[in-house]
Structure formats: structure tokens, C-alpha cells
Amino acid sequence: MSASGQGAAHQMSHTLPNLPYPFDALEPYIDAKTMEIHHDKHHGTYVNNLNKALESHPDLQRLTVEELLAQINKVPENIRTAVRNNGGGHMNHTMFWKIMKKGGGGEPSGDLAGAIKSAFGTFADFKTKFNQAATTRFGSGWAWLLFRDGKLVIESTANQDNPIIDSGRAFFGLDVWEHAYYLKYQNRRPEYIEAWWNTINWSQVADNYAAAKR
Ligand code: MN3
């Protein structure tokens, strides 16, 4: 695939974004040690492995991770799986850190609240349905709130797949890999999911929603 004419910024390598708050900011819901390992090691490794995969393909280095994943089937076969897994890991976590904050939680307001209401009923109904997607995702993966064909839907994906791979536009997501919760919650994924809602940065999610809707 050619990078020419796509308007992508010149980019030699992908970089690990800083966590927008200290490791302990999400305590007691998500512990500091988990945040440190999750951000520095897990996300860091996705970024490094993505860059490694692209080393031999300079033309692809100019593309954003979103552009790479949206056309994953055009990425050369010998690096396709590496780009899918590590590019997905990079994109997913970059969003994940931002939709959480110290003192988060509560409910969305404005346009986003209205859209959730008309798609799912009450906020509680939405939460129940989202939790179900997150709880029942077998093995490692993510639960998402996204636009698909112009409609607001809840989905889950395996591994690090982002819905962008099949034209979904996700703007809110929950990491249910064990590395996201095992130190504090061990096998109790539903407890982690319930606690996670207390970290949500709804104004960031509203911004993501507005951008995804465009
Ligand atoms: Mn993770």
C-alpha cells in the first residue's frame, strides 16, 4: 500500500504517550502497580513491536496507526499479524488511558447522554449491556461503544482488535485482558468492570463521541 496522497504526517516511529495522570490516580479502583506495568511494559511493548514490524517497510512508517488498521488487509502478509496485534494494542491503550481520570465516574451528559438513551434506554440499561459484553468476552479482549453504519452499538473484540478493522468507529472501550486487573482482582473480572466505571472521564468520552460521529 502506498502512503502517498493520504495526507499522513511524516512519522518515523510510533511513540508511547505519557499517562495523563500519576500511576496511583485511579486508586482504589485500579491499583498503581497495575497501571505502571500496564502502561510502561504492556503498552510500551506494543509500540516497540509495531515499530519493529515496520522497520523493513519505510512506506508504511508514514501512516498513522488508524490508517494502518483501517486497511490492515493491504499491509504485507509477513507483518500483517504483528501490525494488527501491536498496532491495535497501541491504538486501544492510547484511548483507554484518556477515558479515565482521577475522580471520574458518574454519568455522561449532553449529546452523548441523549444518544445512549435513545440507543439503549436508561444509562443503567446501557451499563448492564456493556458489562455483559465485557464479562462474556472469552479470554483476552475489549468491550466497545462505537458507531457502526451510523448507529450506536456495543460490541466486543478478541485480542487487540479495534473495530476500525471492519469499519467500526469506537470511542469508548474497556480492556478485559487479565493484565488489566489480575494483580488486584485476580479472576474476578466482574468486580474490576464494576469498579472501572468509577474512573470514567465522561467529558473526554463526549469529545471522542463527537469526533467519531463526524
Ligand atoms: Mn491492556
PDB file of C-alpha atoms and ligand atoms in Angstrom:
ATOM      1  CA  MET A   1       0.000   0.000   0.000  1.00  0.00           C
ATOM      2  CA  SER A   2       1.230   3.457  -0.791  1.00  0.00           C
ATOM      3  CA  ALA A   3       1.373   6.256   1.715  1.00  0.00           C
ATOM      4  CA  SER A   4       1.332   8.927  -0.939  1.00  0.00           C
ATOM      5  CA  GLY A   5      -1.583  11.259  -1.190  1.00  0.00           C
ATOM      6  CA  GLN A   6      -3.116  10.278   2.118  1.00  0.00           C
ATOM      7  CA  GLY A   7      -2.018  13.364   3.945  1.00  0.00           C
ATOM      8  CA  ALA A   8      -0.469  11.442   6.798  1.00  0.00           C
ATOM      9  CA  ALA A   9       2.057  13.323   8.847  1.00  0.00           C
ATOM     10  CA  HIS A  10       5.608  12.169   8.304  1.00  0.00           C
ATOM     11  CA  GLN A  11       6.306   9.738  11.058  1.00  0.00           C
ATOM     12  CA  MET A  12       9.419   7.670  11.531  1.00  0.00           C
ATOM     13  CA  SER A  13       8.167   5.790  14.513  1.00  0.00           C
ATOM     14  CA  HIS A  14       5.265   5.428  16.867  1.00  0.00           C
ATOM     15  CA  THR A  15       5.742   6.610  20.437  1.00  0.00           C
ATOM     16  CA  LEU A  16       4.309   5.661  23.796  1.00  0.00           C
ATOM     17  CA  PRO A  17       2.100   8.521  25.002  1.00  0.00           C
ATOM     18  CA  ASN A  18       2.556   9.653  28.586  1.00  0.00           C
ATOM     19  CA  LEU A  19      -0.066   8.547  31.034  1.00  0.00           C
ATOM     20  CA  PRO A  20      -2.138  11.720  31.626  1.00  0.00           C
ATOM     21  CA  TYR A  21      -2.097  11.198  35.418  1.00  0.00           C
ATOM     22  CA  PRO A  22       0.102   9.513  38.049  1.00  0.00           C
ATOM     23  CA  PHE A  23       0.067   5.715  38.356  1.00  0.00           C
ATOM     24  CA  ASP A  24      -1.928   5.892  41.598  1.00  0.00           C
ATOM     25  CA  ALA A  25      -4.565   8.331  40.304  1.00  0.00           C
ATOM     26  CA  LEU A  26      -7.192   5.639  39.772  1.00  0.00           C
ATOM     27  CA  GLU A  27      -6.843   4.063  43.224  1.00  0.00           C
ATOM     28  CA  PRO A  28      -8.655   2.306  44.752  1.00  0.00           C
ATOM     29  CA  TYR A  29     -10.393   1.136  41.572  1.00  0.00           C
ATOM     30  CA  ILE A  30      -7.255   0.382  39.593  1.00  0.00           C
ATOM     31  CA  ASP A  31      -4.066  -0.007  41.584  1.00  0.00           C
ATOM     32  CA  ALA A  32      -0.837   1.877  40.898  1.00  0.00           C
ATOM     33  CA  LYS A  33       1.263  -1.228  40.212  1.00  0.00           C
ATOM     34  CA  THR A  34      -1.182  -2.446  37.579  1.00  0.00           C
ATOM     35  CA  MET A  35      -1.176   0.970  35.917  1.00  0.00           C
ATOM     36  CA  GLU A  36       2.609   1.105  35.892  1.00  0.00           C
ATOM     37  CA  ILE A  37       3.079  -2.328  34.349  1.00  0.00           C
ATOM     38  CA  HIS A  38       0.134  -1.905  32.019  1.00  0.00           C
ATOM     39  CA  HIS A  39       1.294   1.430  30.624  1.00  0.00           C
ATOM     40  CA  ASP A  40       5.095   1.160  30.718  1.00  0.00           C
ATOM     41  CA  LYS A  41       5.500  -2.530  29.907  1.00  0.00           C
ATOM     42  CA  HIS A  42       2.434  -3.720  28.027  1.00  0.00           C
ATOM     43  CA  HIS A  43       1.664  -0.591  26.022  1.00  0.00           C
ATOM     44  CA  GLY A  44       5.393   0.100  25.684  1.00  0.00           C
ATOM     45  CA  THR A  45       5.949  -3.327  24.176  1.00  0.00           C
ATOM     46  CA  TYR A  46       3.123  -2.861  21.655  1.00  0.00           C
ATOM     47  CA  VAL A  47       4.742   0.367  20.485  1.00  0.00           C
ATOM     48  CA  ASN A  48       8.203  -1.200  20.229  1.00  0.00           C
ATOM     49  CA  ASN A  49       6.935  -4.246  18.374  1.00  0.00           C
ATOM     50  CA  LEU A  50       4.885  -2.107  15.994  1.00  0.00           C
ATOM     51  CA  ASN A  51       7.983  -0.075  15.149  1.00  0.00           C
ATOM     52  CA  LYS A  52       9.998  -3.265  14.714  1.00  0.00           C
ATOM     53  CA  ALA A  53       7.428  -4.705  12.339  1.00  0.00           C
ATOM     54  CA  LEU A  54       7.520  -1.538  10.243  1.00  0.00           C
ATOM     55  CA  GLU A  55      11.327  -1.340  10.113  1.00  0.00           C
ATOM     56  CA  SER A  56      11.531  -3.096   6.796  1.00  0.00           C
ATOM     57  CA  HIS A  57       8.582  -1.153   5.336  1.00  0.00           C
ATOM     58  CA  PRO A  58       9.500   2.556   5.293  1.00  0.00           C
ATOM     59  CA  ASP A  59       6.483   3.408   3.141  1.00  0.00           C
ATOM     60  CA  LEU A  60       4.180   2.263   5.937  1.00  0.00           C
ATOM     61  CA  GLN A  61       6.018   4.295   8.568  1.00  0.00           C
ATOM     62  CA  ARG A  62       4.319   7.421   7.315  1.00  0.00           C
ATOM     63  CA  LEU A  63       0.865   6.117   8.153  1.00  0.00           C
ATOM     64  CA  THR A  64      -0.918   6.649  11.431  1.00  0.00           C
ATOM     65  CA  VAL A  65      -1.879   3.577  13.391  1.00  0.00           C
ATOM     66  CA  GLU A  66      -5.524   4.258  12.487  1.00  0.00           C
ATOM     67  CA  GLU A  67      -4.646   4.275   8.785  1.00  0.00           C
ATOM     68  CA  LEU A  68      -2.678   1.049   9.104  1.00  0.00           C
ATOM     69  CA  LEU A  69      -5.508  -0.771  10.863  1.00  0.00           C
ATOM     70  CA  ALA A  70      -8.307   0.566   8.664  1.00  0.00           C
ATOM     71  CA  GLN A  71      -6.517  -1.058   5.709  1.00  0.00           C
ATOM     72  CA  ILE A  72      -4.987  -3.984   7.505  1.00  0.00           C
ATOM     73  CA  ASN A  73      -5.547  -6.332   4.566  1.00  0.00           C
ATOM     74  CA  LYS A  74      -3.281  -4.162   2.430  1.00  0.00           C
ATOM     75  CA  VAL A  75      -0.421  -4.470   4.893  1.00  0.00           C
ATOM     76  CA  PRO A  76       2.091  -7.046   3.597  1.00  0.00           C
ATOM     77  CA  GLU A  77       1.284 -10.501   4.832  1.00  0.00           C
ATOM     78  CA  ASN A  78       4.629 -11.084   6.541  1.00  0.00           C
ATOM     79  CA  ILE A  79       3.971  -8.253   9.020  1.00  0.00           C
ATOM     80  CA  ARG A  80       0.157  -8.160   8.967  1.00  0.00           C
ATOM     81  CA  THR A  81      -0.403 -10.069  12.207  1.00  0.00           C
ATOM     82  CA  ALA A  82       2.276  -8.073  14.028  1.00  0.00           C
ATOM     83  CA  VAL A  83       0.741  -4.786  12.866  1.00  0.00           C
ATOM     84  CA  ARG A  84      -2.766  -5.939  13.711  1.00  0.00           C
ATOM     85  CA  ASN A  85      -1.845  -7.040  17.249  1.00  0.00           C
ATOM     86  CA  ASN A  86       0.671  -4.362  18.176  1.00  0.00           C
ATOM     87  CA  GLY A  87      -0.904  -1.514  16.227  1.00  0.00           C
ATOM     88  CA  GLY A  88      -4.238  -2.461  17.779  1.00  0.00           C
ATOM     89  CA  GLY A  89      -2.631  -2.583  21.213  1.00  0.00           C
ATOM     90  CA  HIS A  90      -1.147   0.874  20.675  1.00  0.00           C
ATOM     91  CA  MET A  91      -4.376   2.425  19.427  1.00  0.00           C
ATOM     92  CA  ASN A  92      -6.585   0.794  22.062  1.00  0.00           C
ATOM     93  CA  HIS A  93      -4.466   1.742  25.033  1.00  0.00           C
ATOM     94  CA  THR A  94      -3.912   5.292  23.801  1.00  0.00           C
ATOM     95  CA  MET A  95      -7.681   5.768  24.020  1.00  0.00           C
ATOM     96  CA  PHE A  96      -8.066   3.752  27.219  1.00  0.00           C
ATOM     97  CA  TRP A  97      -5.745   5.962  29.324  1.00  0.00           C
ATOM     98  CA  LYS A  98      -7.561   9.092  28.219  1.00  0.00           C
ATOM     99  CA  ILE A  99     -11.070   7.959  29.053  1.00  0.00           C
ATOM    100  CA  MET A 100     -10.120   7.511  32.695  1.00  0.00           C
ATOM    101  CA  LYS A 101      -9.181  10.119  35.290  1.00  0.00           C
ATOM    102  CA  LYS A 102      -8.850  10.728  38.992  1.00  0.00           C
ATOM    103  CA  GLY A 103     -12.282  11.473  40.424  1.00  0.00           C
ATOM    104  CA  GLY A 104     -14.081  10.113  37.378  1.00  0.00           C
ATOM    105  CA  GLY A 105     -17.329   8.219  37.185  1.00  0.00           C
ATOM    106  CA  GLY A 106     -20.931   9.323  37.288  1.00  0.00           C
ATOM    107  CA  GLU A 107     -22.908   9.566  34.081  1.00  0.00           C
ATOM    108  CA  PRO A 108     -22.446  11.290  30.726  1.00  0.00           C
ATOM    109  CA  SER A 109     -24.337  14.461  29.892  1.00  0.00           C
ATOM    110  CA  GLY A 110     -25.338  16.378  26.794  1.00  0.00           C
ATOM    111  CA  ASP A 111     -25.460  14.832  23.318  1.00  0.00           C
ATOM    112  CA  LEU A 112     -23.723  11.647  24.410  1.00  0.00           C
ATOM    113  CA  ALA A 113     -26.240  11.036  27.202  1.00  0.00           C
ATOM    114  CA  GLY A 114     -29.080  11.541  24.736  1.00  0.00           C
ATOM    115  CA  ALA A 115     -27.547   9.194  22.184  1.00  0.00           C
ATOM    116  CA  ILE A 116     -27.035   6.466  24.787  1.00  0.00           C
ATOM    117  CA  LYS A 117     -30.602   6.885  25.954  1.00  0.00           C
ATOM    118  CA  SER A 118     -32.099   6.549  22.512  1.00  0.00           C
ATOM    119  CA  ALA A 119     -29.923   3.559  21.615  1.00  0.00           C
ATOM    120  CA  PHE A 120     -30.085   1.563  24.844  1.00  0.00           C
ATOM    121  CA  GLY A 121     -32.743   3.004  27.168  1.00  0.00           C
ATOM    122  CA  THR A 122     -31.547   4.308  30.511  1.00  0.00           C
ATOM    123  CA  PHE A 123     -27.882   4.725  31.417  1.00  0.00           C
ATOM    124  CA  ALA A 124     -28.310   1.724  33.729  1.00  0.00           C
ATOM    125  CA  ASP A 125     -29.566  -0.348  30.784  1.00  0.00           C
ATOM    126  CA  PHE A 126     -26.548   0.714  28.749  1.00  0.00           C
ATOM    127  CA  LYS A 127     -24.204  -0.189  31.576  1.00  0.00           C
ATOM    128  CA  THR A 128     -25.790  -3.616  32.002  1.00  0.00           C
ATOM    129  CA  LYS A 129     -25.430  -4.357  28.307  1.00  0.00           C
ATOM    130  CA  PHE A 130     -21.849  -3.090  28.170  1.00  0.00           C
ATOM    131  CA  ASN A 131     -20.903  -5.076  31.276  1.00  0.00           C
ATOM    132  CA  GLN A 132     -22.364  -8.181  29.701  1.00  0.00           C
ATOM    133  CA  ALA A 133     -20.218  -7.721  26.587  1.00  0.00           C
ATOM    134  CA  ALA A 134     -17.136  -7.189  28.767  1.00  0.00           C
ATOM    135  CA  THR A 135     -17.860 -10.105  31.090  1.00  0.00           C
ATOM    136  CA  THR A 136     -18.653 -12.634  28.389  1.00  0.00           C
ATOM    137  CA  ARG A 137     -15.724 -11.848  26.091  1.00  0.00           C
ATOM    138  CA  PHE A 138     -13.888 -15.171  26.315  1.00  0.00           C
ATOM    139  CA  GLY A 139     -10.188 -14.835  27.008  1.00  0.00           C
ATOM    140  CA  SER A 140      -8.452 -11.547  26.234  1.00  0.00           C
ATOM    141  CA  GLY A 141     -10.137  -8.668  24.500  1.00  0.00           C
ATOM    142  CA  TRP A 142     -12.114  -5.458  24.709  1.00  0.00           C
ATOM    143  CA  ALA A 143     -15.684  -4.227  25.047  1.00  0.00           C
ATOM    144  CA  TRP A 144     -16.603  -1.205  22.938  1.00  0.00           C
ATOM    145  CA  LEU A 145     -19.150   1.518  22.417  1.00  0.00           C
ATOM    146  CA  LEU A 146     -18.964   2.512  18.788  1.00  0.00           C
ATOM    147  CA  PHE A 147     -20.637   3.748  15.660  1.00  0.00           C
ATOM    148  CA  ARG A 148     -21.321   1.056  13.109  1.00  0.00           C
ATOM    149  CA  ASP A 149     -23.221   2.009   9.963  1.00  0.00           C
ATOM    150  CA  GLY A 150     -24.205   5.244  11.669  1.00  0.00           C
ATOM    151  CA  LYS A 151     -25.711   3.508  14.681  1.00  0.00           C
ATOM    152  CA  LEU A 152     -24.521   3.419  18.275  1.00  0.00           C
ATOM    153  CA  VAL A 153     -23.790  -0.189  19.239  1.00  0.00           C
ATOM    154  CA  ILE A 154     -21.964  -2.255  21.852  1.00  0.00           C
ATOM    155  CA  GLU A 155     -19.553  -4.924  20.660  1.00  0.00           C
ATOM    156  CA  SER A 156     -16.587  -6.863  21.949  1.00  0.00           C
ATOM    157  CA  THR A 157     -13.441  -7.991  20.156  1.00  0.00           C
ATOM    158  CA  ALA A 158     -10.769 -10.588  20.825  1.00  0.00           C
ATOM    159  CA  ASN A 159      -7.104  -9.837  21.460  1.00  0.00           C
ATOM    160  CA  GLN A 160      -6.162  -6.267  20.474  1.00  0.00           C
ATOM    161  CA  ASP A 161      -8.548  -5.949  17.564  1.00  0.00           C
ATOM    162  CA  ASN A 162     -10.022  -2.473  17.273  1.00  0.00           C
ATOM    163  CA  PRO A 163     -13.393  -2.191  15.491  1.00  0.00           C
ATOM    164  CA  ILE A 164     -11.707   0.072  12.929  1.00  0.00           C
ATOM    165  CA  ILE A 165     -10.537  -3.161  11.283  1.00  0.00           C
ATOM    166  CA  ASP A 166     -14.051  -3.684   9.963  1.00  0.00           C
ATOM    167  CA  SER A 167     -15.154  -0.073   9.697  1.00  0.00           C
ATOM    168  CA  GLY A 168     -16.451   0.483  13.228  1.00  0.00           C
ATOM    169  CA  ARG A 169     -15.669   3.774  14.943  1.00  0.00           C
ATOM    170  CA  ALA A 170     -15.074   3.045  18.612  1.00  0.00           C
ATOM    171  CA  PHE A 171     -14.873   5.956  21.056  1.00  0.00           C
ATOM    172  CA  PHE A 172     -15.145   4.169  24.415  1.00  0.00           C
ATOM    173  CA  GLY A 173     -13.677   0.831  25.389  1.00  0.00           C
ATOM    174  CA  LEU A 174     -12.718  -1.417  28.254  1.00  0.00           C
ATOM    175  CA  ASP A 175      -9.637  -3.608  28.377  1.00  0.00           C
ATOM    176  CA  VAL A 176     -10.574  -7.017  29.806  1.00  0.00           C
ATOM    177  CA  TRP A 177      -7.193  -8.659  29.362  1.00  0.00           C
ATOM    178  CA  GLU A 178      -6.113 -10.211  32.659  1.00  0.00           C
ATOM    179  CA  HIS A 179      -3.084  -7.888  32.691  1.00  0.00           C
ATOM    180  CA  ALA A 180      -5.547  -5.021  33.239  1.00  0.00           C
ATOM    181  CA  TYR A 181      -6.858  -6.345  36.542  1.00  0.00           C
ATOM    182  CA  TYR A 182      -5.213  -9.554  37.748  1.00  0.00           C
ATOM    183  CA  LEU A 183      -2.958  -8.093  40.492  1.00  0.00           C
ATOM    184  CA  LYS A 184      -5.902  -6.596  42.359  1.00  0.00           C
ATOM    185  CA  TYR A 185      -8.892  -8.639  41.226  1.00  0.00           C
ATOM    186  CA  GLN A 186      -7.356 -11.994  40.202  1.00  0.00           C
ATOM    187  CA  ASN A 187     -10.129 -13.981  38.489  1.00  0.00           C
ATOM    188  CA  ARG A 188     -12.894 -11.542  39.484  1.00  0.00           C
ATOM    189  CA  ARG A 189     -13.356  -9.757  36.178  1.00  0.00           C
ATOM    190  CA  PRO A 190     -16.913  -8.565  37.000  1.00  0.00           C
ATOM    191  CA  GLU A 191     -15.600  -6.768  40.119  1.00  0.00           C
ATOM    192  CA  TYR A 192     -12.955  -4.981  38.046  1.00  0.00           C
ATOM    193  CA  ILE A 193     -15.555  -3.980  35.486  1.00  0.00           C
ATOM    194  CA  GLU A 194     -17.867  -2.571  38.153  1.00  0.00           C
ATOM    195  CA  ALA A 195     -15.016  -0.640  39.778  1.00  0.00           C
ATOM    196  CA  TRP A 196     -13.807   0.724  36.432  1.00  0.00           C
ATOM    197  CA  TRP A 197     -16.965   2.803  35.952  1.00  0.00           C
ATOM    198  CA  ASN A 198     -15.754   4.983  38.847  1.00  0.00           C
ATOM    199  CA  THR A 199     -12.784   6.115  36.754  1.00  0.00           C
ATOM    200  CA  ILE A 200     -14.554   7.281  33.612  1.00  0.00           C
ATOM    201  CA  ASN A 201     -13.694  10.700  32.241  1.00  0.00           C
ATOM    202  CA  TRP A 202     -17.048  11.421  30.624  1.00  0.00           C
ATOM    203  CA  SER A 203     -16.057  14.761  29.141  1.00  0.00           C
ATOM    204  CA  GLN A 204     -13.254  13.006  27.238  1.00  0.00           C
ATOM    205  CA  VAL A 205     -15.691  10.318  26.110  1.00  0.00           C
ATOM    206  CA  ALA A 206     -18.057  13.066  24.930  1.00  0.00           C
ATOM    207  CA  ASP A 207     -15.218  14.582  22.874  1.00  0.00           C
ATOM    208  CA  ASN A 208     -14.411  11.152  21.419  1.00  0.00           C
ATOM    209  CA  TYR A 209     -18.083  10.653  20.625  1.00  0.00           C
ATOM    210  CA  ALA A 210     -18.319  13.987  18.793  1.00  0.00           C
ATOM    211  CA  ALA A 211     -15.200  13.154  16.760  1.00  0.00           C
ATOM    212  CA  ALA A 212     -16.416   9.649  15.901  1.00  0.00           C
ATOM    213  CA  LYS A 213     -19.801  10.973  14.835  1.00  0.00           C
ATOM    214  CA  ARG A 214     -18.289  13.299  12.213  1.00  0.00           C
TER     215      ARG A 214
HETATM  216 MN   MN3 B   1      -4.082  -3.844  28.123  1.00  0.00          MN
END
